[in-house]
XYZ file of C-alpha atoms in Angstrom:
559
model
C 18.997 0.537 44.615
C 22.386 1.553 46.047
C 26.025 1.689 45.007
C 27.850 3.939 42.584
C 26.214 4.121 39.170
C 27.896 2.398 36.252
C 29.304 4.426 33.384
C 26.767 5.625 30.826
C 25.765 2.944 28.364
C 22.957 2.382 25.926
C 19.769 0.948 27.423
C 20.332 -1.956 25.141
C 23.488 -3.122 23.645
C 21.765 -6.307 22.570
C 18.170 -5.249 22.911
C 16.112 -3.799 25.746
C 18.785 -4.025 28.354
C 17.775 -3.695 31.852
C 17.036 -0.123 32.874
C 18.692 -0.835 36.230
C 22.095 -0.468 34.558
C 21.229 2.834 32.852
C 22.356 6.036 34.467
C 19.118 7.605 35.655
C 18.289 9.564 38.834
C 18.172 7.422 41.974
C 14.605 8.560 42.604
C 13.314 7.148 39.357
C 15.663 4.255 38.779
C 13.767 0.996 38.774
C 14.860 -2.388 40.020
C 14.080 -4.797 37.233
C 14.857 -8.400 37.873
C 15.963 -10.352 34.810
C 12.492 -10.611 33.344
C 11.212 -11.827 30.008
C 11.513 -8.178 28.962
C 15.234 -7.981 29.662
C 15.801 -8.866 26.039
C 12.870 -6.894 24.678
C 12.615 -6.445 21.752
C 15.847 -7.996 20.496
C 15.943 -11.688 21.257
C 18.991 -12.593 19.179
C 17.975 -16.132 18.240
C 14.693 -14.945 16.807
C 15.828 -11.555 15.603
C 18.695 -12.834 13.503
C 16.711 -15.577 11.838
C 17.079 -13.743 8.563
C 16.302 -15.440 5.347
C 18.829 -15.893 2.595
C 16.761 -13.424 0.540
C 17.758 -9.781 0.770
C 14.494 -8.499 -0.737
C 11.916 -6.622 1.328
C 8.761 -5.699 -0.570
C 6.423 -3.550 1.508
C 3.677 -0.943 1.295
C 2.677 2.017 3.432
C -0.992 2.265 4.427
C -2.756 5.118 6.195
C -5.731 7.430 6.301
C -5.330 10.559 4.150
C -3.155 13.242 5.798
C -1.570 10.907 8.347
C 1.791 11.649 6.696
C 2.240 8.674 4.387
C 3.700 10.540 1.406
C 6.084 12.491 3.654
C 7.231 9.236 5.267
C 7.760 7.723 1.801
C 10.019 10.625 0.878
C 12.030 10.375 4.087
C 12.481 6.605 3.694
C 13.844 7.229 0.196
C 16.066 9.985 1.542
C 17.451 7.692 4.265
C 17.921 4.944 1.688
C 19.960 7.284 -0.514
C 17.434 7.137 -3.353
C 16.867 10.900 -3.357
C 18.921 13.823 -2.147
C 16.251 16.477 -1.617
C 13.027 16.220 0.326
C 10.452 18.974 0.071
C 7.243 19.214 2.030
C 4.322 17.830 0.067
C 2.284 20.917 0.887
C 4.857 23.325 -0.576
C 2.688 23.447 -3.666
C 4.223 26.557 -5.177
C 7.655 24.957 -5.247
C 8.893 22.505 -7.823
C 9.809 20.071 -5.059
C 6.807 17.800 -5.322
C 6.747 14.516 -3.441
C 8.637 12.231 -5.778
C 6.020 9.503 -5.512
C 3.107 11.824 -6.383
C 3.834 12.380 -10.078
C 0.427 12.713 -11.724
C -0.873 16.251 -12.283
C -3.950 15.863 -10.084
C -1.794 14.410 -7.287
C 0.528 17.398 -7.348
C -2.381 19.869 -7.350
C -4.066 18.279 -4.350
C -1.077 16.912 -2.429
C -2.600 13.419 -2.358
C -1.677 10.036 -3.808
C -4.158 8.555 -6.286
C -1.993 5.949 -8.012
C 0.341 3.307 -6.663
C 3.977 4.090 -7.304
C 6.842 1.648 -7.024
C 10.217 2.735 -5.717
C 13.286 0.561 -5.318
C 16.307 1.460 -3.209
C 19.187 -0.343 -1.524
C 20.652 0.082 1.947
C 23.163 -2.051 3.839
C 22.913 -4.896 1.329
C 19.105 -5.088 1.446
C 16.984 -4.244 -1.606
C 13.788 -2.470 -0.558
C 10.800 -2.377 -2.910
C 8.404 0.246 -1.581
C 4.889 0.427 -3.000
C 3.239 3.766 -2.313
C -0.498 3.152 -2.158
C -3.315 5.668 -2.585
C -4.348 7.017 0.797
C -7.614 8.429 -0.472
C -10.556 6.134 0.261
C -11.890 6.423 -3.292
C -8.960 4.330 -4.497
C -9.386 1.339 -2.233
C -9.630 -1.076 -5.171
C -6.235 -0.071 -6.572
C -4.829 -0.240 -3.043
C -6.278 -3.717 -2.521
C -4.510 -4.983 -5.637
C -1.264 -3.327 -4.572
C -1.428 -5.108 -1.218
C -1.523 -8.452 -3.049
C 2.012 -7.699 -4.272
C 3.673 -6.970 -0.907
C 5.051 -9.140 1.883
C 4.604 -6.628 4.719
C 3.248 -3.152 5.416
C 3.873 -0.061 7.518
C 0.700 1.353 9.061
C 0.983 5.108 9.685
C -1.187 6.548 12.467
C -1.560 10.223 13.365
C -0.588 10.630 17.052
C -3.478 13.047 17.613
C -6.202 11.167 15.721
C -5.398 7.498 16.259
C -6.922 4.851 13.994
C -9.144 6.427 11.336
C -11.703 4.727 9.033
C -9.460 4.277 5.992
C -6.654 2.850 8.138
C -9.058 0.266 9.498
C -10.291 -0.662 5.987
C -6.765 -1.124 4.683
C -5.783 -3.084 7.765
C -8.651 -5.507 7.132
C -7.298 -6.088 3.614
C -3.884 -6.826 5.116
C -5.494 -9.209 7.591
C -7.279 -11.082 4.782
C -3.865 -11.815 3.282
C -2.046 -12.176 6.643
C 0.266 -9.293 5.747
C 2.430 -8.460 8.791
C 2.191 -4.842 10.000
C 4.749 -2.513 11.566
C 2.998 0.486 13.149
C 4.455 3.993 12.950
C 2.817 6.626 15.149
C 3.563 9.867 13.311
C 3.606 13.544 14.352
C 4.675 12.994 17.980
C 6.340 16.418 17.824
C 2.815 17.880 17.872
C 0.217 17.662 20.595
C -1.331 14.204 20.622
C -3.001 11.550 22.695
C -1.088 9.667 25.374
C 1.171 6.872 24.201
C -0.761 4.289 26.217
C -4.066 5.434 24.712
C -2.675 4.970 21.195
C -1.181 1.559 21.985
C -4.417 0.367 23.612
C -6.466 1.533 20.631
C -4.276 -0.428 18.208
C -4.535 -3.496 20.441
C -8.319 -3.264 20.952
C -9.541 -1.967 17.589
C -7.333 -4.197 15.439
C -7.069 -7.207 17.781
C -3.278 -7.205 17.648
C -0.662 -7.728 20.325
C 1.372 -4.507 20.501
C 5.007 -4.085 21.511
C 6.423 -0.546 21.713
C 9.917 -0.398 20.185
C 10.466 3.289 20.956
C 9.077 5.919 23.301
C 8.576 9.659 22.764
C 10.221 11.872 25.392
C 7.267 14.228 25.746
C 4.933 15.391 22.981
C 3.973 18.725 21.415
C 5.542 21.666 23.268
C 7.313 19.302 25.679
C 8.791 17.100 22.947
C 12.470 16.354 23.718
C 13.179 13.452 21.363
C 12.505 9.745 20.853
C 14.110 6.914 22.847
C 14.905 3.871 20.712
C 14.742 0.782 22.897
C 17.015 -1.304 20.659
C 19.998 1.058 20.930
C 19.117 2.874 24.133
C 19.825 6.173 22.380
C 17.640 9.275 22.341
C 17.272 11.119 19.015
C 17.257 14.835 19.816
C 15.628 17.825 18.067
C 17.967 20.617 16.972
C 17.770 24.188 15.687
C 14.770 26.426 15.166
C 13.012 23.776 13.087
C 13.325 21.218 15.931
C 14.338 18.534 13.395
C 16.430 15.463 14.027
C 19.759 16.228 12.360
C 21.801 13.338 13.769
C 22.244 14.274 17.434
C 21.830 11.207 19.635
C 22.813 10.694 23.234
C 22.755 7.785 25.640
C 20.486 7.787 28.670
C 21.980 9.785 31.553
C 20.766 11.176 34.851
C 19.290 14.259 33.152
C 17.885 12.690 30.005
C 14.603 11.165 31.088
C 12.048 13.109 33.139
C 10.548 11.193 36.050
C 7.139 10.870 34.389
C 8.640 9.346 31.212
C 10.700 6.871 33.264
C 7.512 5.786 35.024
C 5.782 5.317 31.669
C 8.682 3.165 30.444
C 8.514 1.071 33.610
C 4.777 0.550 33.078
C 5.387 -0.371 29.448
C 7.980 -2.940 30.478
C 5.545 -4.502 32.899
C 2.471 -4.318 30.667
C 3.552 -5.394 27.183
C 4.903 -8.798 26.168
C 8.044 -9.882 24.354
C 8.467 -9.033 20.718
C 8.237 -12.285 18.768
C 9.278 -12.202 15.120
C 7.147 -15.240 14.264
C 4.005 -13.763 15.833
C 4.645 -10.548 13.874
C 5.160 -12.430 10.604
C 1.911 -14.342 11.135
C 0.061 -11.042 11.486
C -0.740 -11.460 15.199
C 1.639 -8.859 16.640
C 2.733 -5.368 15.614
C 5.901 -3.596 16.765
C 5.096 0.100 17.340
C 7.532 2.913 16.524
C 7.048 6.572 17.361
C 8.417 9.507 15.423
C 7.845 12.422 13.080
C 8.378 11.810 9.366
C 8.504 15.548 8.686
C 11.216 16.104 11.319
C 13.102 12.827 10.543
C 12.425 11.139 13.897
C 12.067 7.351 13.777
C 12.667 7.004 10.028
C 16.071 5.266 10.236
C 14.717 2.889 12.896
C 11.785 2.045 10.632
C 14.079 1.058 7.752
C 16.129 -1.010 10.179
C 12.964 -2.759 11.409
C 11.873 -3.638 7.870
C 15.357 -5.048 7.173
C 15.508 -7.077 10.418
C 11.969 -8.253 10.987
C 9.914 -8.030 7.781
C 9.542 -11.339 5.940
C 11.421 -12.074 2.727
C 9.318 -12.934 -0.366
C 6.414 -15.170 0.615
C 4.658 -17.945 -1.343
C 1.720 -16.730 -3.463
C -1.673 -18.469 -3.887
C -2.451 -20.040 -7.273
C -5.126 -22.363 -8.657
C -2.736 -25.294 -8.201
C -1.652 -24.354 -4.654
C 1.000 -22.015 -3.315
C 4.012 -21.136 -5.482
C 7.178 -20.819 -3.381
C 9.849 -18.211 -4.217
C 12.452 -21.001 -4.311
C 10.822 -22.528 -7.407
C 12.979 -22.707 -10.542
C 10.331 -21.592 -13.042
C 10.048 -17.836 -13.524
C 6.506 -16.771 -12.555
C 4.872 -13.480 -11.666
C 1.600 -11.573 -11.833
C 0.504 -8.157 -13.039
C -1.039 -6.165 -10.192
C -1.136 -2.781 -11.892
C -1.039 -1.210 -15.352
C -0.153 2.461 -15.696
C -0.486 4.396 -18.933
C 1.267 7.631 -19.840
C 3.779 7.888 -16.984
C 5.854 9.861 -19.475
C 3.637 12.516 -21.122
C 6.123 12.788 -24.023
C 5.440 9.189 -25.054
C 2.198 7.268 -25.056
C 3.768 4.564 -22.949
C 2.068 1.762 -21.066
C 3.785 -0.047 -18.220
C 2.582 -3.256 -16.568
C 3.884 -3.723 -13.006
C 4.803 -7.356 -12.326
C 5.547 -8.884 -8.952
C 8.098 -11.656 -9.491
C 7.035 -14.703 -7.467
C 9.620 -17.387 -8.282
C 12.719 -18.046 -10.364
C 15.434 -15.643 -11.514
C 14.250 -13.373 -14.290
C 16.773 -12.454 -17.014
C 16.320 -9.637 -19.472
C 15.183 -10.871 -22.894
C 13.557 -14.099 -21.680
C 10.150 -15.180 -22.979
C 7.174 -15.381 -20.653
C 3.593 -16.299 -21.522
C 0.727 -14.118 -20.213
C -2.314 -16.126 -19.119
C -4.608 -13.622 -20.863
C -3.346 -14.153 -24.410
C -1.442 -17.452 -24.203
C 1.180 -16.105 -26.627
C 4.815 -15.922 -25.442
C 6.240 -12.395 -25.102
C 9.964 -11.577 -25.139
C 10.658 -9.016 -22.403
C 13.532 -6.923 -23.745
C 13.239 -3.752 -21.660
C 12.178 -4.628 -18.098
C 12.293 -1.565 -15.855
C 13.155 -0.888 -12.227
C 11.466 2.214 -10.803
C 12.127 5.202 -8.750
C 8.694 6.843 -9.128
C 9.073 8.447 -12.590
C 12.782 7.664 -12.924
C 13.610 4.286 -14.399
C 16.497 2.032 -15.305
C 16.679 -1.172 -17.322
C 16.761 -4.319 -15.179
C 19.121 -7.028 -16.447
C 17.860 -9.491 -13.842
C 15.340 -9.678 -11.025
C 14.756 -11.942 -8.039
C 11.532 -13.071 -6.295
C 9.994 -10.115 -4.483
C 11.147 -7.584 -7.075
C 8.681 -5.364 -8.917
C 9.559 -4.833 -12.556
C 7.833 -2.786 -15.210
C 7.103 -4.300 -18.607
C 6.431 -1.851 -21.470
C 3.611 -3.137 -23.670
C 0.846 -2.008 -26.004
C -2.186 -3.430 -24.246
C -1.141 -7.100 -24.299
C -0.751 -7.272 -20.507
C -3.621 -6.616 -18.122
C -4.159 -6.501 -14.378
C -4.529 -10.041 -13.034
C -2.485 -11.698 -15.794
C -0.081 -14.425 -14.696
C 3.251 -14.558 -16.536
C 5.175 -17.812 -16.556
C 7.544 -19.889 -18.674
C 5.201 -22.884 -18.918
C 1.810 -21.092 -19.028
C 0.535 -23.669 -16.500
C 0.353 -21.336 -13.473
C -2.614 -19.077 -12.576
C -2.278 -16.793 -9.560
C -5.486 -15.880 -7.717
C -6.693 -13.033 -5.533
C -6.813 -10.015 -7.881
C -10.533 -9.263 -8.183
C -12.602 -6.475 -9.683
C -15.120 -5.030 -7.226
C -18.664 -3.960 -8.044
C -18.715 -0.175 -8.574
C -20.625 2.013 -6.137
C -21.101 4.974 -8.518
C -22.223 4.662 -12.160
C -22.165 7.526 -14.681
C -22.823 7.927 -18.407
C -20.014 9.445 -20.480
C -21.011 12.127 -22.980
C -18.555 13.569 -25.511
C -18.408 17.305 -26.159
C -17.035 16.533 -29.634
C -18.827 13.500 -31.165
C -15.992 12.970 -33.691
C -13.732 11.739 -30.875
C -15.665 8.536 -30.224
C -12.725 6.323 -31.220
C -10.307 8.170 -28.902
C -12.818 7.932 -26.051
C -13.196 4.173 -26.536
C -9.408 3.709 -26.417
C -9.099 5.950 -23.358
C -11.837 4.113 -21.446
C -10.327 0.731 -22.339
C -6.884 1.934 -21.220
C -8.137 3.342 -17.932
C -10.235 0.259 -17.195
C -7.160 -1.922 -17.768
C -5.354 0.182 -15.176
C -8.226 -0.341 -12.756
C -8.945 3.395 -12.443
C -12.500 2.796 -13.685
C -14.663 -0.003 -14.994
C -16.414 0.478 -18.308
C -19.729 -1.091 -19.343
C -21.222 -1.145 -22.848
C -25.057 -1.313 -22.591
C -26.958 -3.763 -24.804
C -29.434 -0.955 -25.575
C -28.315 2.637 -26.110
C -25.101 4.159 -27.348
C -23.820 5.947 -24.237
C -21.140 4.034 -22.393
C -21.250 3.770 -18.618
C -18.283 4.033 -16.263
C -18.279 2.601 -12.771
C -16.065 3.688 -9.877
C -15.715 3.056 -6.167
C -15.495 6.734 -5.149
C -16.216 10.229 -6.442
C -12.572 11.296 -6.762
C -11.999 8.609 -9.393
C -14.486 10.436 -11.644
C -12.458 13.639 -11.313
C -9.297 11.720 -12.157
C -11.066 10.222 -15.189
C -12.059 13.636 -16.617
C -8.625 15.113 -15.805
C -6.761 12.282 -17.525
C -9.075 12.177 -20.549
C -8.249 15.823 -21.160
C -4.542 15.794 -20.240
C -3.483 12.472 -21.773
C -6.001 11.738 -24.543
C -7.109 15.278 -25.522
C -10.747 14.189 -25.151
C -13.280 16.533 -23.573
C -16.169 14.711 -21.963
C -18.783 15.249 -19.296
C -20.354 12.761 -16.927
C -24.122 12.495 -16.693
C -26.253 10.677 -14.173
C -27.127 7.066 -14.966
C -30.351 5.428 -13.771
C -28.335 2.644 -12.135
C -26.962 2.314 -8.625
C -24.619 -0.682 -8.822
C -23.563 -3.593 -11.033
C -23.327 -7.368 -10.679
C -21.577 -9.892 -12.900
C -23.967 -12.683 -13.833
C -23.122 -16.312 -14.542
C -25.200 -19.286 -15.462
C -26.158 -21.612 -18.297
C -26.745 -20.153 -21.764
C -30.464 -20.914 -21.520
C -30.783 -19.170 -18.132
C -28.852 -16.128 -19.386
C -30.993 -15.932 -22.531
C -34.200 -16.135 -20.524
C -32.950 -13.408 -18.163
C -31.978 -11.193 -21.116
C -35.454 -11.484 -22.659
C -36.971 -9.681 -19.674
C -34.059 -7.397 -18.640
C -32.288 -6.319 -21.826
C -32.474 -2.607 -20.881
C -30.515 -3.406 -17.702
C -27.836 -5.550 -19.330
C -24.360 -4.525 -20.456
C -21.036 -6.131 -21.266
C -17.756 -5.277 -19.555
C -14.562 -4.821 -21.526
C -14.001 -8.603 -21.525
C -17.442 -9.191 -23.032
C -18.825 -10.734 -19.817
C -22.516 -10.027 -19.046
C -23.260 -7.465 -16.329
C -26.582 -6.652 -14.681
C -26.967 -2.920 -14.004
C -29.201 -2.613 -10.947
C -31.239 0.408 -9.906
C -30.903 -0.437 -6.198
C -29.739 -3.124 -3.785
C -33.387 -4.219 -3.576
C -33.351 -4.750 -7.361
C -30.353 -7.106 -6.989
C -32.105 -9.131 -4.248
C -35.328 -9.291 -6.242
C -33.574 -10.610 -9.370
C -31.608 -13.151 -7.319
C -34.859 -14.536 -5.913
C -36.517 -14.687 -9.342
C -33.477 -16.257 -11.064
C -32.055 -18.943 -8.764
C -30.156 -20.525 -11.688
C -27.985 -17.397 -12.052
C -25.270 -16.114 -9.734
C -25.034 -12.348 -9.173
C -21.480 -11.611 -8.079
C -20.107 -8.385 -6.549
C -16.552 -9.391 -7.496
C -14.943 -10.833 -10.573
C -11.557 -12.532 -10.580
C -9.392 -10.832 -13.160
């Protein structure tokens, strides 16, 4: 390429402008004919197809320690929702991650509940659901993902896709939740960018489109190039954080090797297509460091521009569109005792359709009795404010005394039933033994409360007085004991149970009675009074299925 170089300009005033007009050294400047990538990733017609709705309800999914809680904090900081961000691991300090509010979360620096945080930026209302990263809480996470319209998948630049990330991604795929990928910790030593992109493409069967590119990694890290603006975010000071310094591409900004990588990326990856992303077939990939603030602002911008507005939700009578006039919603989470000073109980409702007004009456499908909702709450983790109105996509909290449960549909007509919020068969079963037998009543209330939240499942055996709790993972048992002591002042221990798993059984009354005659010692009722078969092994389940073809043994139960 010859001729005097043009004046410095962003690599993309309207998108991925052609690198041939950027000021880079002659030796590494690349002739790029107007190709399909000349507008990558910002194809205005598709990019600006924004919906009338200004709500973006999304979750963050990752393997533990990939940096999810730190990213949550920095998103809230960028969105103006908080004014101080402290490292999650600074355990001695009072600056805990604002989304990790429960005692056990603060002690361990992990998320074990799903928090809801709402913030506004540039006219968009963001509803961020912080999901448990620990694998033992996959059931709670599954239910949380039913309430979102999109997700950010956080990947550690050094470790790539880890088992929990893959599990959570599969849940997103089941519900066609579109994914934006954020490769975190690029300021540390990590795998090559191409290796990470190829792994996402191969392991998750997604088309990938890089939207940014790290300028070096680890000790050679010099910033992150954002393709949309053509600006490089630069590290500053001893901490090597991004403090706002950005510069346009110039002759000295991009090392030859990085320019070659960008050229290869342009040739090797396709256009970004908003529709393909929203259908769950394509993922835009951003690179950055949540701890050092790289890539966070671009991530918020991507959610605002690309993420879908509130989507229709499945119900027994077909999909319910957000444009519907009737106010409908579903409870995807119940949390007790968020405020230790008050024995409060908050049900989290995802509003699906209609405009909710404070004080209106809605009927829960569980009880069938209309409830006037006088104090609906918007959340910032533990901080709350009363919501006078809410639109589809919003998450509101409804204070109640046990009348609302996970899976309940709330509607004006009581004719709608949303689906897709199941209970899963527990993988660990334990007996609960009280240290003080006089606290039986308190224990019963505590177990009922915690099973409503979905932290545990509780089973009441037909024979014997010791109740059995079921969980998906070991950490849930620790949370159970911790919360019994901290919130209910009940001291209990967990003892081994002779059972390995549980199955809900259905069938005619005669078939159930006949089954009970031979298996009463293995039968229990859940908190709804439905019959449950407690199995000693997977073989036991198969054996009983063969012997009782008139009964169904189900590993899930629709709430």
